[in-house]
């Protein structure tokens, strides 16, 4: 064989070897990365994009969900859940993150829960990341039965408006805070629609109705501060949902849990033609973790009468370098019950403008109230409170 041909053959053989090495390296890299992505996807709490579920077909395909968004997923000691132990959950990787929001980059991880015997079927495991019994769009019922009949129908609800899954350990402890006065029919309608949805979401929850005593100007924000404080006397909730009594959820995939960032829940309301009125809106239904609410010093106490307190909270959130997160509008849908408009606060814009100066001193830090009465009927925990206006500093 000529020398030139032998040299060419030698170079060709080494080129093939080099290409084979590159291919093997790429395969190994893909294998390693797929393992990382699987672990990350298992740890990500979901927000579901409903574009795949425009019709009823999604009910037959519970695993065809698109995953994006995140949530805080605490674990609880067995003593707080009336169980003996918990077991680590194993679920298939959720790979479809094409619609991931920028929140996902810093998604909160789920702390593993250990068990001395994970093969014991009597030990409740963590509830699935995706609640299996969600139905999606809901038929809102604006004509609830009488209270006694409601109590009989809602068999999964315990005294004080508490609920939790019976066959798994809930990942979230949630307090639902509802500021209230003079709307018993609205409250009855909300409870009738809300309880079944929360039970399907497999969270541990308790509904608190915080009623303002007297006939003076209503202070919705201050009542929510009271609800936060009083709820923590019951147990150490991780998440707080602040909920107007006249808003009925239309989709149970709108999870009543807390994400990494404060969440505005009532994105699309029928009264506003299911459109968000403005970007910084935080009113209606909103979710904050215990730490976030403490960080922003709660709601302001100085908004007497209708309006302003939610915009002030949005400013508080931004002042702490947090941002408002939202589910898609085709999930975060609500119907609003008709009611007479509350008397507006004529000074709300003035108070809102000067709010930044009061953030550290106006809120949980100067909250004063008197708990007049507390009762626990089956469907809720009722708090009657007398509010004390904060004194000028």
Short mmCIF file of C-alpha atoms in Angstrom, two decimals:
data_model
loop_
_atom_site.label_atom_id
_atom_site.label_comp_id
_atom_site.label_asym_id
_atom_site.label_seq_id
_atom_site.Cartn_x
_atom_site.Cartn_y
_atom_site.Cartn_z
CA UNK A 1 0.00 0.00 0.00
CA UNK A 2 1.37 3.45 -0.88
CA UNK A 3 2.52 5.54 2.07
CA UNK A 4 0.04 8.35 1.28
CA UNK A 5 -2.88 5.94 1.28
CA UNK A 6 -1.76 4.39 4.58
CA UNK A 7 -1.50 7.83 6.20
CA UNK A 8 -4.97 8.78 4.93
CA UNK A 9 -6.41 5.52 6.31
CA UNK A 10 -4.75 6.15 9.70
CA UNK A 11 -6.18 9.67 9.92
CA UNK A 12 -9.63 8.42 8.95
CA UNK A 13 -9.57 5.73 11.67
CA UNK A 14 -8.62 8.29 14.32
CA UNK A 15 -11.35 10.65 13.09
CA UNK A 16 -13.95 7.90 13.50
CA UNK A 17 -12.68 7.22 17.03
CA UNK A 18 -12.91 10.92 17.90
CA UNK A 19 -16.47 11.14 16.58
CA UNK A 20 -17.44 8.04 18.55
CA UNK A 21 -16.07 9.62 21.72
CA UNK A 22 -18.03 12.82 21.09
CA UNK A 23 -21.25 10.84 20.56
CA UNK A 24 -20.72 8.84 23.76
CA UNK A 25 -19.99 12.05 25.69
CA UNK A 26 -23.21 13.66 24.40
CA UNK A 27 -25.23 10.59 25.37
CA UNK A 28 -23.75 10.65 28.88
CA UNK A 29 -24.45 14.36 29.23
CA UNK A 30 -28.04 13.89 28.12
CA UNK A 31 -28.48 11.08 30.64
CA UNK A 32 -27.13 13.21 33.49
CA UNK A 33 -29.24 16.23 32.59
CA UNK A 34 -32.40 14.15 32.28
CA UNK A 35 -31.89 12.94 35.84
CA UNK A 36 -31.56 16.52 37.11
CA UNK A 37 -34.66 17.65 35.24
CA UNK A 38 -36.66 14.70 36.55
CA UNK A 39 -35.74 15.54 40.12
CA UNK A 40 -36.56 19.21 39.63
CA UNK A 41 -39.88 18.48 37.98
CA UNK A 42 -40.91 16.17 40.81
CA UNK A 43 -40.26 19.00 43.25
CA UNK A 44 -42.25 21.66 41.39
CA UNK A 45 -45.76 22.50 42.54
CA UNK A 46 -48.06 23.17 39.68
CA UNK A 47 -50.15 25.75 38.03
CA UNK A 48 -52.19 24.20 35.24
CA UNK A 49 -52.58 25.72 31.79
CA UNK A 50 -56.12 24.94 30.73
CA UNK A 51 -55.61 25.39 27.02
CA UNK A 52 -55.66 21.59 26.70
CA UNK A 53 -58.98 21.41 28.51
CA UNK A 54 -61.36 23.54 26.48
CA UNK A 55 -63.84 20.68 26.51
CA UNK A 56 -64.84 17.93 28.91
CA UNK A 57 -62.17 15.55 27.60
CA UNK A 58 -59.64 16.52 30.29
CA UNK A 59 -61.54 14.48 32.84
CA UNK A 60 -60.40 11.30 31.11
CA UNK A 61 -56.78 12.45 31.00
CA UNK A 62 -55.77 13.58 34.49
CA UNK A 63 -52.08 13.14 33.74
CA UNK A 64 -52.03 15.30 30.63
CA UNK A 65 -51.46 18.48 32.59
CA UNK A 66 -49.02 21.18 31.60
CA UNK A 67 -46.90 22.17 34.56
CA UNK A 68 -45.71 25.66 35.33
CA UNK A 69 -45.59 27.96 38.30
CA UNK A 70 -44.78 26.92 41.82
CA UNK A 71 -45.94 26.72 45.37
CA UNK A 72 -44.69 26.45 48.90
CA UNK A 73 -45.05 22.86 50.06
CA UNK A 74 -44.36 22.50 53.75
CA UNK A 75 -44.38 19.22 55.58
CA UNK A 76 -45.96 18.77 58.98
CA UNK A 77 -45.08 16.73 62.03
CA UNK A 78 -47.47 13.81 62.52
CA UNK A 79 -48.80 15.25 65.81
CA UNK A 80 -50.42 18.19 64.02
CA UNK A 81 -52.27 15.96 61.57
CA UNK A 82 -53.54 13.22 63.90
CA UNK A 83 -51.50 10.53 62.18
CA UNK A 84 -48.66 8.34 63.36
CA UNK A 85 -46.14 8.88 60.60
CA UNK A 86 -45.63 10.04 57.04
CA UNK A 87 -43.95 8.51 54.03
CA UNK A 88 -41.97 10.01 51.20
CA UNK A 89 -43.97 10.48 48.03
CA UNK A 90 -42.72 9.05 44.77
CA UNK A 91 -44.35 10.34 41.59
CA UNK A 92 -43.45 10.18 37.89
CA UNK A 93 -41.47 13.12 36.59
CA UNK A 94 -43.57 15.94 35.17
CA UNK A 95 -41.64 16.92 32.09
CA UNK A 96 -43.74 19.44 30.19
CA UNK A 97 -42.46 22.82 31.31
CA UNK A 98 -42.77 24.61 28.01
CA UNK A 99 -45.09 27.19 29.57
CA UNK A 100 -42.84 27.81 32.56
CA UNK A 101 -43.00 31.30 34.00
CA UNK A 102 -39.93 33.08 35.31
CA UNK A 103 -41.05 32.08 38.82
CA UNK A 104 -39.93 28.53 38.07
CA UNK A 105 -36.26 29.51 38.15
CA UNK A 106 -36.45 29.87 41.91
CA UNK A 107 -39.11 27.27 42.59
CA UNK A 108 -39.38 26.21 46.21
CA UNK A 109 -38.33 22.64 46.82
CA UNK A 110 -40.35 20.07 48.67
CA UNK A 111 -38.63 18.80 51.77
CA UNK A 112 -38.56 15.00 51.79
CA UNK A 113 -40.47 13.24 54.53
CA UNK A 114 -38.93 10.11 55.96
CA UNK A 115 -40.69 7.11 57.39
CA UNK A 116 -39.34 4.13 59.33
CA UNK A 117 -41.36 1.80 57.11
CA UNK A 118 -42.44 3.20 53.73
CA UNK A 119 -43.88 -0.16 52.68
CA UNK A 120 -46.50 -0.15 55.43
CA UNK A 121 -49.86 0.57 53.68
CA UNK A 122 -51.35 1.88 56.96
CA UNK A 123 -48.97 4.86 56.96
CA UNK A 124 -50.48 7.83 55.06
CA UNK A 125 -48.23 9.19 52.34
CA UNK A 126 -47.97 12.79 51.25
CA UNK A 127 -50.89 13.81 49.08
CA UNK A 128 -50.06 13.87 45.33
CA UNK A 129 -48.60 17.02 43.85
CA UNK A 130 -51.63 17.14 41.57
CA UNK A 131 -54.88 16.48 43.48
CA UNK A 132 -56.44 13.54 41.59
CA UNK A 133 -60.11 14.47 42.00
CA UNK A 134 -60.10 17.95 40.45
CA UNK A 135 -62.86 18.48 37.91
CA UNK A 136 -61.80 21.80 36.37
CA UNK A 137 -64.60 24.25 35.48
CA UNK A 138 -67.34 24.27 38.11
CA UNK A 139 -71.06 24.89 37.99
CA UNK A 140 -71.59 27.68 40.49
CA UNK A 141 -74.66 27.22 42.71
CA UNK A 142 -76.18 30.54 43.80
CA UNK A 143 -79.11 28.92 45.58
CA UNK A 144 -77.76 26.90 48.51
CA UNK A 145 -80.04 24.80 50.72
CA UNK A 146 -80.81 25.66 54.32
CA UNK A 147 -77.87 25.56 56.72
CA UNK A 148 -78.90 22.31 58.43
CA UNK A 149 -79.17 20.56 55.08
CA UNK A 150 -75.81 22.01 54.02
CA UNK A 151 -74.20 20.64 57.16
CA UNK A 152 -75.58 17.17 56.42
CA UNK A 153 -74.46 17.29 52.80
CA UNK A 154 -70.91 18.47 53.56
CA UNK A 155 -69.87 15.31 55.36
CA UNK A 156 -66.15 15.95 54.94
CA UNK A 157 -66.26 19.20 56.91
CA UNK A 158 -65.52 19.19 60.62
CA UNK A 159 -66.59 21.61 63.37
CA UNK A 160 -65.19 25.09 62.91
CA UNK A 161 -65.10 24.88 59.11
CA UNK A 162 -62.13 22.53 59.00
CA UNK A 163 -61.30 19.98 56.37
CA UNK A 164 -58.42 17.72 55.41
CA UNK A 165 -57.83 14.63 53.24
CA UNK A 166 -58.53 11.30 54.90
CA UNK A 167 -56.10 9.06 52.98
CA UNK A 168 -52.95 11.16 52.62
CA UNK A 169 -50.93 13.77 54.48
CA UNK A 170 -51.74 17.31 53.23
CA UNK A 171 -48.89 19.43 51.91
CA UNK A 172 -50.49 22.75 52.91
CA UNK A 173 -52.13 24.21 56.03
CA UNK A 174 -54.37 27.04 54.91
CA UNK A 175 -56.45 29.62 56.77
CA UNK A 176 -59.29 31.16 54.73
CA UNK A 177 -59.98 34.65 56.13
CA UNK A 178 -63.34 36.21 55.18
CA UNK A 179 -64.08 39.78 56.38
CA UNK A 180 -67.81 40.02 57.00
CA UNK A 181 -70.81 42.11 57.99
CA UNK A 182 -74.51 41.89 57.13
CA UNK A 183 -74.33 39.44 54.24
CA UNK A 184 -75.60 36.11 55.57
CA UNK A 185 -76.99 34.89 52.24
CA UNK A 186 -73.69 35.60 50.49
CA UNK A 187 -71.81 33.74 53.20
CA UNK A 188 -74.10 30.73 52.94
CA UNK A 189 -73.67 30.64 49.16
CA UNK A 190 -69.87 30.94 49.36
CA UNK A 191 -69.56 28.16 51.93
CA UNK A 192 -71.74 25.84 49.87
CA UNK A 193 -69.51 26.32 46.82
CA UNK A 194 -66.15 26.61 48.59
CA UNK A 195 -66.04 23.62 50.95
CA UNK A 196 -66.40 20.87 48.29
CA UNK A 197 -63.68 22.50 46.18
CA UNK A 198 -61.23 22.78 49.08
CA UNK A 199 -61.81 19.14 50.03
CA UNK A 200 -60.97 18.03 46.49
CA UNK A 201 -57.75 20.07 46.63
CA UNK A 202 -56.52 17.87 49.51
CA UNK A 203 -55.32 20.69 51.73
CA UNK A 204 -55.71 21.04 55.48
CA UNK A 205 -57.83 24.18 55.90
CA UNK A 206 -60.01 26.18 58.25
CA UNK A 207 -62.46 28.95 57.32
CA UNK A 208 -62.56 32.03 59.58
CA UNK A 209 -65.42 34.54 59.38
CA UNK A 210 -64.25 37.81 60.93
CA UNK A 211 -67.27 40.03 61.61
CA UNK A 212 -67.01 43.70 62.54
CA UNK A 213 -69.22 44.75 65.43
CA UNK A 214 -71.45 47.82 65.15
CA UNK A 215 -72.66 49.93 62.25
CA UNK A 216 -69.73 52.30 61.75
CA UNK A 217 -67.55 52.44 58.66
CA UNK A 218 -66.37 49.02 57.57
CA UNK A 219 -62.63 48.29 57.75
CA UNK A 220 -62.03 45.23 55.60
CA UNK A 221 -58.24 45.36 55.83
CA UNK A 222 -58.20 45.55 59.61
CA UNK A 223 -60.52 42.54 59.81
CA UNK A 224 -58.08 40.54 57.68
CA UNK A 225 -55.26 41.50 60.05
CA UNK A 226 -57.41 40.26 62.94
CA UNK A 227 -58.12 37.03 61.06
CA UNK A 228 -54.40 36.43 60.57
CA UNK A 229 -53.63 36.94 64.27
CA UNK A 230 -56.56 34.89 65.56
CA UNK A 231 -56.01 32.04 63.09
CA UNK A 232 -52.45 31.58 64.34
CA UNK A 233 -53.87 31.05 67.82
CA UNK A 234 -55.58 27.94 66.43
CA UNK A 235 -52.55 26.45 64.69
CA UNK A 236 -49.45 27.46 62.76
CA UNK A 237 -50.92 27.94 59.29
CA UNK A 238 -48.47 28.22 56.43
CA UNK A 239 -50.79 29.99 54.01
CA UNK A 240 -53.50 32.63 54.27
CA UNK A 241 -56.23 33.21 51.69
CA UNK A 242 -58.00 36.56 52.10
CA UNK A 243 -61.42 36.11 50.52
CA UNK A 244 -64.31 38.48 49.81
CA UNK A 245 -67.65 36.93 50.70
CA UNK A 246 -69.25 37.73 47.34
CA UNK A 247 -66.80 35.88 45.05
CA UNK A 248 -67.51 32.29 44.01
CA UNK A 249 -64.68 30.25 42.39
CA UNK A 250 -65.44 28.74 38.98
CA UNK A 251 -62.54 26.29 38.66
CA UNK A 252 -61.06 23.97 41.29
CA UNK A 253 -57.65 24.01 39.58
CA UNK A 254 -57.30 27.48 41.10
CA UNK A 255 -55.45 26.00 44.07
CA UNK A 256 -55.97 27.63 47.46
CA UNK A 257 -52.33 27.32 48.40
CA UNK A 258 -49.42 29.75 48.65
CA UNK A 259 -46.81 30.15 45.93
CA UNK A 260 -43.31 31.52 46.32
CA UNK A 261 -44.67 35.02 45.59
CA UNK A 262 -47.94 36.59 46.81
CA UNK A 263 -50.75 35.46 44.54
CA UNK A 264 -53.75 37.37 43.28
CA UNK A 265 -56.38 34.65 42.94
CA UNK A 266 -59.43 36.42 41.48
CA UNK A 267 -57.91 37.36 38.14
CA UNK A 268 -61.04 37.05 35.98
CA UNK A 269 -64.43 38.09 37.42
CA UNK A 270 -67.67 38.04 35.47
CA UNK A 271 -68.52 41.60 36.58
CA UNK A 272 -65.40 42.82 34.74
CA UNK A 273 -66.06 40.57 31.72
CA UNK A 274 -63.34 38.20 32.97
CA UNK A 275 -60.61 40.74 32.35
CA UNK A 276 -58.08 42.07 34.83
CA UNK A 277 -58.95 45.75 35.41
CA UNK A 278 -55.34 46.80 36.07
CA UNK A 279 -51.95 45.18 36.58
CA UNK A 280 -51.40 45.87 40.28
CA UNK A 281 -54.85 44.69 41.39
CA UNK A 282 -54.63 42.57 44.55
CA UNK A 283 -58.25 42.67 45.70
CA UNK A 284 -61.04 40.12 45.84
CA UNK A 285 -59.19 36.91 46.69
CA UNK A 286 -55.47 36.83 47.41
CA UNK A 287 -52.94 34.43 48.93
CA UNK A 288 -49.86 35.11 51.05
CA UNK A 289 -47.66 32.90 53.15
CA UNK A 290 -47.33 33.51 56.87
CA UNK A 291 -43.82 34.91 56.42
CA UNK A 292 -44.80 37.19 53.54
CA UNK A 293 -47.70 38.69 55.46
CA UNK A 294 -45.48 39.32 58.46
CA UNK A 295 -42.77 40.80 56.21
CA UNK A 296 -45.09 43.47 54.76
CA UNK A 297 -46.60 44.17 58.22
CA UNK A 298 -50.03 42.98 57.10
CA UNK A 299 -52.67 45.30 55.69
CA UNK A 300 -52.96 48.96 56.61
CA UNK A 301 -55.40 49.75 59.43
CA UNK A 302 -56.34 53.25 58.27
CA UNK A 303 -58.68 52.51 55.34
CA UNK A 304 -62.19 53.01 56.74
CA UNK A 305 -64.90 52.62 54.12
CA UNK A 306 -64.61 51.06 50.67
CA UNK A 307 -61.43 51.09 48.57
CA UNK A 308 -57.70 51.62 48.73
CA UNK A 309 -56.46 48.90 51.06
CA UNK A 310 -55.68 46.38 48.31
CA UNK A 311 -53.65 48.89 46.30
CA UNK A 312 -51.78 49.76 49.48
CA UNK A 313 -51.00 46.05 49.95
CA UNK A 314 -49.72 45.86 46.37
CA UNK A 315 -47.35 48.73 47.21
CA UNK A 316 -46.22 46.93 50.37
CA UNK A 317 -45.48 43.80 48.36
CA UNK A 318 -43.33 45.73 45.89
CA UNK A 319 -41.55 47.57 48.69
CA UNK A 320 -40.21 44.21 49.93
CA UNK A 321 -38.97 43.19 46.44
CA UNK A 322 -41.80 40.69 46.05
CA UNK A 323 -44.15 40.59 43.09
CA UNK A 324 -47.75 39.62 42.44
CA UNK A 325 -48.17 36.21 40.78
CA UNK A 326 -51.31 34.94 39.05
CA UNK A 327 -52.82 31.82 37.57
CA UNK A 328 -54.02 32.11 33.95
CA UNK A 329 -57.33 33.93 33.56
CA UNK A 330 -59.03 30.78 32.26
CA UNK A 331 -58.40 29.14 35.67
CA UNK A 332 -58.62 32.05 38.13
CA UNK A 333 -62.28 32.75 37.34
CA UNK A 334 -64.99 33.92 39.75
CA UNK A 335 -68.62 34.93 39.72
CA UNK A 336 -69.58 37.93 41.84
CA UNK A 337 -72.82 37.94 43.83
CA UNK A 338 -74.93 41.08 43.46
CA UNK A 339 -74.84 43.50 46.37
CA UNK A 340 -75.25 47.16 47.22
CA UNK A 341 -72.05 49.12 46.80
CA UNK A 342 -70.30 50.00 50.05
CA UNK A 343 -69.78 53.61 51.04
CA UNK A 344 -66.46 54.69 49.54
CA UNK A 345 -63.65 56.18 51.58
CA UNK A 346 -63.37 59.78 50.30
CA UNK A 347 -59.77 60.01 51.55
CA UNK A 348 -58.57 56.72 50.09
CA UNK A 349 -56.36 58.24 47.39
CA UNK A 350 -54.76 60.64 49.83
CA UNK A 351 -54.12 57.87 52.34
CA UNK A 352 -52.80 55.62 49.59
CA UNK A 353 -50.37 58.28 48.39
CA UNK A 354 -48.74 58.61 51.81
CA UNK A 355 -48.80 54.89 52.60
CA UNK A 356 -45.10 54.24 52.08
CA UNK A 357 -44.22 56.35 55.11
CA UNK A 358 -46.42 54.15 57.32
CA UNK A 359 -45.50 50.64 56.12
CA UNK A 360 -43.32 49.79 59.17
CA UNK A 361 -45.76 51.21 61.75
CA UNK A 362 -49.23 50.76 60.23
CA UNK A 363 -50.48 47.18 60.14
CA UNK A 364 -49.85 44.21 62.41
CA UNK A 365 -47.54 46.30 64.58
CA UNK A 366 -50.28 48.72 65.71
CA UNK A 367 -53.32 46.43 65.42
CA UNK A 368 -55.78 46.89 68.29
CA UNK A 369 -59.10 45.12 68.64
CA UNK A 370 -61.29 43.31 71.11
CA UNK A 371 -62.54 39.79 70.49
CA UNK A 372 -66.18 39.99 71.61
CA UNK A 373 -67.27 36.47 70.81
CA UNK A 374 -65.98 33.31 69.17
CA UNK A 375 -68.05 30.34 68.02
CA UNK A 376 -67.43 27.20 66.02
CA UNK A 377 -70.48 25.96 64.14
CA UNK A 378 -69.81 23.18 61.67
CA UNK A 379 -69.09 25.24 58.56
CA UNK A 380 -66.80 28.01 59.90
CA UNK A 381 -65.07 29.59 62.86
CA UNK A 382 -66.86 32.87 63.70
CA UNK A 383 -65.09 35.82 65.30
CA UNK A 384 -67.01 38.95 66.35
CA UNK A 385 -64.56 41.79 66.90
CA UNK A 386 -64.58 45.43 67.97
CA UNK A 387 -62.02 47.46 66.06
CA UNK A 388 -60.01 50.24 67.68
CA UNK A 389 -58.89 52.94 65.23
CA UNK A 390 -55.10 53.41 65.40
CA UNK A 391 -53.97 56.57 67.14
CA UNK A 392 -52.07 59.16 65.10
CA UNK A 393 -48.33 58.93 65.74
#
